[in-house]
Amino acid sequence: MKAFRAACDHPGKARLVVPQGTFAVSQVMFSGPCAGPGPMVVQISGTVMAVSDVSMYPSPEWLIFTDIDGLVILGGGTVNGQGEKIWKYNDCADNSNCARLSSSIVLQNVTNGSIRRITSLNPMGFHFFVTDSKKIRLQRLNIKAPADSPNTDGVHISDSDEVSVSRSVISTGDDCVGILQGSTRIQINKVHCGPGHGISIGSLGKHADEDDVRGVQVKNCTIRDTTNGIRIKTFPYKPEIVPIKASGLLFEDILMEDVRNPIIIDQEYCGRGHSCVNAPSKIELSDIHFYNIRGSTLTPEAISIKCSSAVPCNNVYLSDINLTGINGPTTGLCVNANINTAGVQIPPVHC
């Protein structure tokens, strides 16, 4: 921590180096602003290991970078959350008010940041969490956790603008990438996802103070052996929730291999451990494009578009969709949506 403070306060170019070797640390907050003219560089060449005592984490973060304009994290090293020793304390499957476990690397209120060539193993919670940040690039990440590890999102994004995730391999127990409320101008490109829960927008409509989601592009990705492919999920209506909108969503050039539920819009999502009223969602979904989505599925229903009867989905486009079943023909479901189709359409979808 002293080394980071000295580097951050240095008026010239600065670099903090974690050398070869293994270093055990509990929660650490790297706080700016920094004094130098260029980015603050954190080079991780060795392995940073989390202390596996949950009492050492007063908040659900492990390595926190906050209030920094200009940050580069690189080096080819590893952060190991030792989640396999902690996951037994995760009760979110049965408790909607569960305490979230610590994310491995958190960017909070960071501008002009990048993380590249870092391996993340077995986080307690999320691998990478980007929140309240702008102009963030995550590149060439190697993200690994078992398929049954709970709530281990690969990259979790909320309340952030201009975030990109590219050229990364994500194998985990939850969403490979989760794009939450307040996310705008998000780009996911050349990501290999699986196992895991696929690439998701949402869930939306869970909390009272959410903001719109706009301008999400997911392109040139491979999704393999996941429980879902590409998914948009919103909670049913809650009286305390101010409705938001999600619009300008593009999914293009995506290969599915042995995926369950390749294309999903689910406005009846409740989530395990939650108690939901039987009322249609008020989250407005519009301008959603699925282009050149192809591959194989393990479930007969390859496309499931279940929109809200209160605010039906508007301008949903499906073009050149070719999803074949491993165990037989595939089907498509669509309710409460204004859809447009073009080109190949396997399976056919009608609303």
Coordinates of C-alpha atoms in Angstrom, one line a residue:
M1 CA 0.0 0.0 0.0
K2 CA 2.9 2.4 0.8
A3 CA 4.4 1.6 -2.6
F4 CA 1.2 2.5 -4.4
R5 CA 0.8 5.7 -2.4
A6 CA 4.4 6.7 -3.3
A7 CA 3.9 5.9 -7.0
C8 CA 0.5 7.6 -7.1
D9 CA 1.8 10.8 -5.5
H10 CA 4.9 11.0 -7.7
P11 CA 4.7 13.9 -10.1
G12 CA 6.3 12.1 -13.0
K13 CA 5.7 8.7 -14.7
A14 CA 5.0 6.0 -12.1
R15 CA 4.8 2.2 -12.1
L16 CA 4.0 -0.2 -9.2
V17 CA 5.4 -3.7 -9.8
V18 CA 4.3 -6.9 -8.3
P19 CA 7.3 -9.1 -9.1
Q20 CA 7.4 -12.9 -9.7
G21 CA 6.4 -14.9 -6.7
T22 CA 3.2 -15.3 -4.6
F23 CA 1.9 -12.7 -2.3
A24 CA -1.1 -13.0 0.1
V25 CA -3.1 -9.9 0.8
S26 CA -6.6 -9.1 2.2
Q27 CA -8.7 -6.2 1.1
V28 CA -6.7 -3.3 -0.4
M29 CA -8.0 0.0 -1.6
F30 CA -5.8 1.9 -4.2
S31 CA -7.2 5.4 -4.0
G32 CA -6.5 8.4 -6.3
P33 CA -6.3 10.9 -7.6
C34 CA -2.7 10.5 -8.7
A35 CA -0.3 13.3 -9.3
G36 CA 1.5 12.2 -12.4
P37 CA 0.8 13.4 -16.0
G38 CA 0.4 9.9 -17.4
P39 CA -1.5 6.8 -16.4
M40 CA -0.7 5.1 -13.1
V41 CA 0.7 1.7 -14.2
V42 CA 0.3 -1.4 -12.0
Q43 CA 2.3 -4.3 -13.3
I44 CA 1.4 -7.7 -11.9
S45 CA 4.0 -10.2 -12.9
G46 CA 3.6 -12.7 -10.1
T47 CA 0.5 -14.1 -8.3
V48 CA -1.6 -12.1 -5.8
M49 CA -3.5 -14.5 -3.5
A50 CA -6.5 -13.5 -1.5
V51 CA -6.6 -14.2 2.2
S52 CA -9.4 -16.7 2.7
D53 CA -10.8 -15.2 5.9
V54 CA -14.1 -13.5 5.1
S55 CA -13.8 -11.3 8.2
M56 CA -10.9 -9.5 6.5
Y57 CA -13.3 -8.0 3.9
P58 CA -15.5 -5.3 5.4
S59 CA -17.1 -4.7 2.0
P60 CA -17.6 -7.0 -1.0
E61 CA -14.3 -6.1 -2.8
W62 CA -10.8 -7.4 -2.7
L63 CA -8.5 -5.2 -4.8
I64 CA -10.2 -1.8 -5.3
F65 CA -9.0 0.9 -7.6
T66 CA -11.0 4.1 -7.1
D67 CA -11.0 7.8 -8.0
I68 CA -8.2 7.5 -10.6
D69 CA -8.0 9.2 -14.0
G70 CA -5.5 7.2 -16.1
L71 CA -4.9 3.6 -14.9
V72 CA -3.2 0.6 -16.6
I73 CA -3.2 -2.8 -15.0
L74 CA -1.1 -5.4 -16.9
G75 CA 1.8 -7.8 -16.7
G76 CA 0.8 -11.3 -17.4
G77 CA 0.3 -12.2 -13.7
T78 CA -2.5 -13.8 -11.8
V79 CA -5.0 -12.8 -9.1
N80 CA -6.3 -15.8 -7.2
G81 CA -9.4 -15.1 -5.1
Q82 CA -9.3 -18.6 -3.5
G83 CA -13.1 -18.7 -3.8
E84 CA -13.2 -22.4 -3.4
K85 CA -12.6 -21.8 0.3
I86 CA -15.3 -19.1 0.5
W87 CA -18.2 -20.2 -1.8
K88 CA -19.8 -22.3 1.0
Y89 CA -20.8 -19.0 2.6
N90 CA -22.7 -17.9 -0.5
D91 CA -26.4 -18.3 0.2
C92 CA -27.8 -16.1 -2.6
A93 CA -29.6 -19.0 -4.2
D94 CA -32.0 -19.0 -1.2
N95 CA -31.7 -15.5 0.2
S96 CA -32.6 -12.4 -1.8
N97 CA -30.9 -10.2 0.8
C98 CA -27.7 -12.2 0.9
A99 CA -24.3 -10.5 1.5
R100 CA -22.4 -10.4 -1.8
L101 CA -18.9 -11.9 -1.6
S102 CA -15.8 -9.9 -2.6
S103 CA -15.1 -9.2 -6.3
S104 CA -11.4 -9.7 -7.2
I105 CA -10.6 -6.5 -9.1
V106 CA -13.0 -3.5 -8.8
L107 CA -12.7 -0.3 -10.8
Q108 CA -14.8 2.4 -9.1
N109 CA -14.9 6.0 -10.4
V110 CA -12.0 5.3 -12.8
T111 CA -11.7 7.1 -16.1
N112 CA -9.3 6.2 -18.9
G113 CA -8.5 2.8 -17.5
S114 CA -7.3 -0.5 -19.0
I115 CA -6.7 -4.0 -17.8
R116 CA -4.9 -6.4 -20.1
R117 CA -3.1 -9.8 -20.0
I118 CA -4.2 -10.7 -16.5
T119 CA -5.5 -14.1 -15.3
S120 CA -8.2 -14.2 -12.7
L121 CA -8.8 -17.5 -10.9
N122 CA -11.6 -18.6 -8.5
P123 CA -12.9 -15.2 -7.2
M124 CA -15.0 -15.1 -4.1
G125 CA -17.5 -13.1 -6.0
F126 CA -17.1 -11.4 -9.5
H127 CA -13.8 -11.6 -11.3
F128 CA -13.9 -8.0 -12.5
F129 CA -16.4 -5.3 -11.5
V130 CA -16.5 -2.0 -13.3
T131 CA -18.8 0.6 -11.8
D132 CA -19.3 4.4 -11.9
S133 CA -16.5 4.4 -14.5
K134 CA -15.8 5.7 -18.0
K135 CA -13.6 4.8 -20.9
I136 CA -12.4 1.4 -19.7
R137 CA -10.8 -1.3 -21.8
L138 CA -10.4 -4.9 -20.7
Q139 CA -8.3 -6.9 -23.2
R140 CA -6.8 -10.4 -23.4
L141 CA -8.0 -11.5 -20.0
N142 CA -8.0 -15.2 -19.0
I143 CA -10.9 -15.8 -16.5
K144 CA -11.3 -19.2 -14.9
A145 CA -13.6 -20.6 -12.2
P146 CA -15.6 -23.9 -12.1
A147 CA -19.0 -24.1 -13.8
D148 CA -20.7 -24.6 -10.5
S149 CA -19.0 -21.7 -8.7
P150 CA -21.8 -19.3 -7.4
N151 CA -22.2 -15.7 -8.6
T152 CA -18.8 -15.6 -10.2
D153 CA -19.5 -13.2 -13.1
G154 CA -16.5 -12.8 -15.4
V155 CA -17.0 -9.1 -16.0
H156 CA -19.8 -7.2 -14.2
I157 CA -20.6 -3.7 -15.5
S158 CA -22.9 -1.1 -14.0
D159 CA -23.4 2.7 -14.1
S160 CA -20.5 3.0 -16.6
D161 CA -20.0 4.5 -20.0
E162 CA -17.7 3.4 -22.9
V163 CA -16.5 0.0 -21.5
S164 CA -15.1 -2.6 -23.9
V165 CA -14.2 -6.2 -23.3
S166 CA -12.2 -7.9 -26.1
R167 CA -10.1 -10.9 -27.0
S168 CA -10.7 -12.7 -23.7
V169 CA -11.5 -16.2 -22.6
I170 CA -14.0 -16.5 -19.9
S171 CA -14.9 -19.8 -18.1
T172 CA -16.9 -19.3 -15.0
G173 CA -20.0 -20.2 -12.9
D174 CA -22.3 -17.2 -13.8
D175 CA -22.5 -14.7 -16.6
C176 CA -19.4 -14.4 -18.7
V177 CA -20.3 -10.7 -19.1
G178 CA -23.1 -9.1 -17.1
I179 CA -24.3 -5.7 -18.3
L180 CA -26.4 -4.0 -15.6
Q181 CA -28.4 -0.8 -15.1
G182 CA -26.8 2.5 -16.1
S183 CA -24.5 0.9 -18.7
T184 CA -24.1 2.9 -21.9
R185 CA -21.9 2.4 -25.0
I186 CA -20.7 -1.0 -24.1
Q187 CA -18.7 -3.2 -26.6
I188 CA -18.1 -6.9 -26.2
N189 CA -15.9 -8.3 -29.0
K190 CA -14.1 -11.5 -29.7
V191 CA -14.9 -13.1 -26.3
H192 CA -14.9 -16.9 -25.9
C193 CA -17.5 -17.7 -23.2
G194 CA -18.1 -21.0 -21.6
P195 CA -18.9 -22.7 -19.4
G196 CA -21.0 -20.2 -17.6
H197 CA -24.4 -18.5 -18.0
G198 CA -23.6 -16.7 -21.3
I199 CA -23.6 -12.9 -22.0
S200 CA -26.5 -11.1 -20.3
I201 CA -28.1 -7.6 -20.2
G202 CA -29.7 -7.4 -16.7
S203 CA -31.2 -8.3 -14.6
L204 CA -33.0 -4.9 -14.8
G205 CA -35.8 -3.6 -12.6
K206 CA -34.6 -5.1 -9.3
H207 CA -33.6 -1.9 -7.5
A208 CA -35.4 1.5 -7.1
D209 CA -32.6 3.8 -8.3
E210 CA -31.7 2.2 -11.7
D211 CA -30.8 4.1 -14.9
D212 CA -31.3 3.3 -18.6
V213 CA -29.1 0.9 -20.6
R214 CA -28.2 2.2 -24.1
G215 CA -25.9 1.2 -26.9
V216 CA -24.7 -2.3 -26.2
Q217 CA -22.8 -4.2 -28.9
V218 CA -21.9 -7.9 -28.6
K219 CA -20.0 -9.0 -31.7
N220 CA -17.7 -11.8 -33.0
C221 CA -18.1 -14.0 -29.9
T222 CA -18.1 -17.8 -29.4
I223 CA -20.4 -19.2 -26.7
R224 CA -19.8 -22.8 -25.8
D225 CA -21.4 -25.2 -23.3
T226 CA -23.4 -22.6 -21.4
T227 CA -26.8 -22.6 -19.7
N228 CA -27.8 -19.5 -21.8
G229 CA -26.4 -17.8 -24.9
I230 CA -27.3 -14.2 -25.2
R231 CA -29.9 -13.0 -22.8
I232 CA -31.9 -9.9 -21.7
K233 CA -33.7 -10.3 -18.4
T234 CA -35.9 -8.0 -16.4
F235 CA -37.8 -8.4 -13.2
P236 CA -41.6 -8.3 -13.0
Y237 CA -43.2 -5.0 -11.9
K238 CA -42.5 -3.7 -8.4
P239 CA -44.4 -0.6 -7.2
E240 CA -41.2 1.0 -5.8
I241 CA -39.3 0.8 -9.1
V242 CA -39.2 3.7 -11.5
P243 CA -39.3 2.0 -14.9
I244 CA -36.2 2.4 -17.1
K245 CA -35.5 1.6 -20.8
A246 CA -33.0 -0.6 -22.5
S247 CA -32.4 0.3 -26.2
G248 CA -29.9 0.0 -29.0
L249 CA -28.9 -3.5 -28.3
L250 CA -26.9 -5.4 -31.0
F251 CA -25.9 -9.1 -31.0
E252 CA -24.0 -9.9 -34.2
D253 CA -21.8 -12.7 -35.6
I254 CA -22.1 -15.1 -32.7
L255 CA -21.3 -18.8 -32.8
M256 CA -23.1 -21.1 -30.3
E257 CA -21.8 -24.5 -29.6
D258 CA -23.9 -26.9 -27.4
V259 CA -25.6 -24.0 -25.7
R260 CA -28.8 -24.2 -23.8
N261 CA -31.3 -21.4 -24.5
P262 CA -29.3 -19.6 -27.2
I263 CA -31.5 -16.4 -27.6
I264 CA -33.6 -15.2 -24.6
I265 CA -35.6 -12.2 -23.8
D266 CA -37.2 -12.9 -20.4
Q267 CA -39.3 -10.1 -18.9
E268 CA -40.6 -12.6 -16.3
Y269 CA -37.2 -13.2 -14.7
C270 CA -37.3 -13.5 -10.9
G271 CA -34.1 -15.2 -9.9
R272 CA -33.5 -17.8 -7.3
G273 CA -34.2 -16.7 -3.8
H274 CA -36.4 -13.8 -4.8
S275 CA -40.1 -13.4 -4.2
C276 CA -41.8 -11.7 -7.2
V277 CA -45.4 -10.5 -7.7
N278 CA -47.3 -11.7 -10.7
A279 CA -47.3 -8.4 -12.5
P280 CA -45.9 -7.5 -16.0
S281 CA -42.6 -5.8 -16.1
K282 CA -42.6 -2.0 -16.8
I283 CA -39.0 -2.1 -18.2
E284 CA -39.2 -0.9 -21.9
L285 CA -37.1 -2.8 -24.4
S286 CA -36.6 -1.5 -27.9
D287 CA -34.3 -1.5 -30.9
I288 CA -32.9 -5.0 -30.4
H289 CA -31.0 -6.6 -33.2
F290 CA -29.9 -10.3 -33.5
Y291 CA -27.8 -10.7 -36.7
N292 CA -26.0 -13.9 -37.9
I293 CA -26.5 -16.0 -34.8
R294 CA -25.6 -19.6 -35.7
G295 CA -24.7 -22.9 -34.1
S296 CA -26.1 -25.8 -32.1
T297 CA -28.3 -26.0 -29.0
L298 CA -29.1 -28.7 -26.5
T299 CA -32.6 -27.5 -25.8
P300 CA -35.5 -27.7 -28.3
E301 CA -36.5 -24.1 -27.8
A302 CA -33.7 -22.1 -29.4
I303 CA -35.3 -18.7 -29.3
S304 CA -37.5 -17.5 -26.4
I305 CA -38.8 -13.9 -26.6
K306 CA -41.1 -13.3 -23.7
C307 CA -41.8 -9.6 -23.4
S308 CA -44.1 -7.7 -21.1
S309 CA -47.8 -7.4 -21.8
A310 CA -47.6 -3.9 -20.2
V311 CA -44.8 -2.6 -22.5
P312 CA -44.3 -5.0 -25.4
C313 CA -40.8 -5.1 -26.9
N314 CA -40.6 -2.8 -29.9
N315 CA -38.5 -3.2 -33.0
V316 CA -36.9 -6.6 -32.5
Y317 CA -34.9 -7.7 -35.5
L318 CA -33.8 -11.3 -36.3
S319 CA -31.7 -11.7 -39.4
D320 CA -29.8 -14.9 -40.5
I321 CA -30.5 -17.0 -37.5
N322 CA -29.5 -20.7 -37.9
L323 CA -29.7 -22.6 -34.6
T324 CA -30.0 -26.4 -35.0
G325 CA -30.7 -28.9 -32.3
I326 CA -28.3 -31.6 -31.1
N327 CA -31.3 -33.8 -30.2
G328 CA -33.8 -32.8 -32.9
P329 CA -35.5 -29.8 -34.5
T330 CA -35.6 -26.5 -32.8
T331 CA -38.6 -24.2 -32.1
G332 CA -39.0 -20.5 -31.4
L333 CA -41.4 -18.8 -28.9
C334 CA -42.4 -15.1 -29.1
V335 CA -45.0 -13.2 -27.1
N336 CA -45.7 -9.5 -26.7
A337 CA -43.1 -8.3 -29.2
N338 CA -43.0 -6.4 -32.5
I339 CA -40.5 -8.5 -34.5
N340 CA -39.0 -8.2 -38.0
T341 CA -37.2 -11.2 -39.6
A342 CA -35.0 -11.4 -42.7
G343 CA -32.8 -14.0 -44.3
V344 CA -32.4 -17.5 -42.9
Q345 CA -34.7 -18.1 -39.9
I346 CA -34.1 -21.5 -38.2
P347 CA -36.2 -21.9 -36.2
P348 CA -39.0 -19.7 -37.5
V349 CA -40.4 -17.2 -35.0
H350 CA -43.8 -15.6 -35.1
C351 CA -45.5 -13.3 -32.6

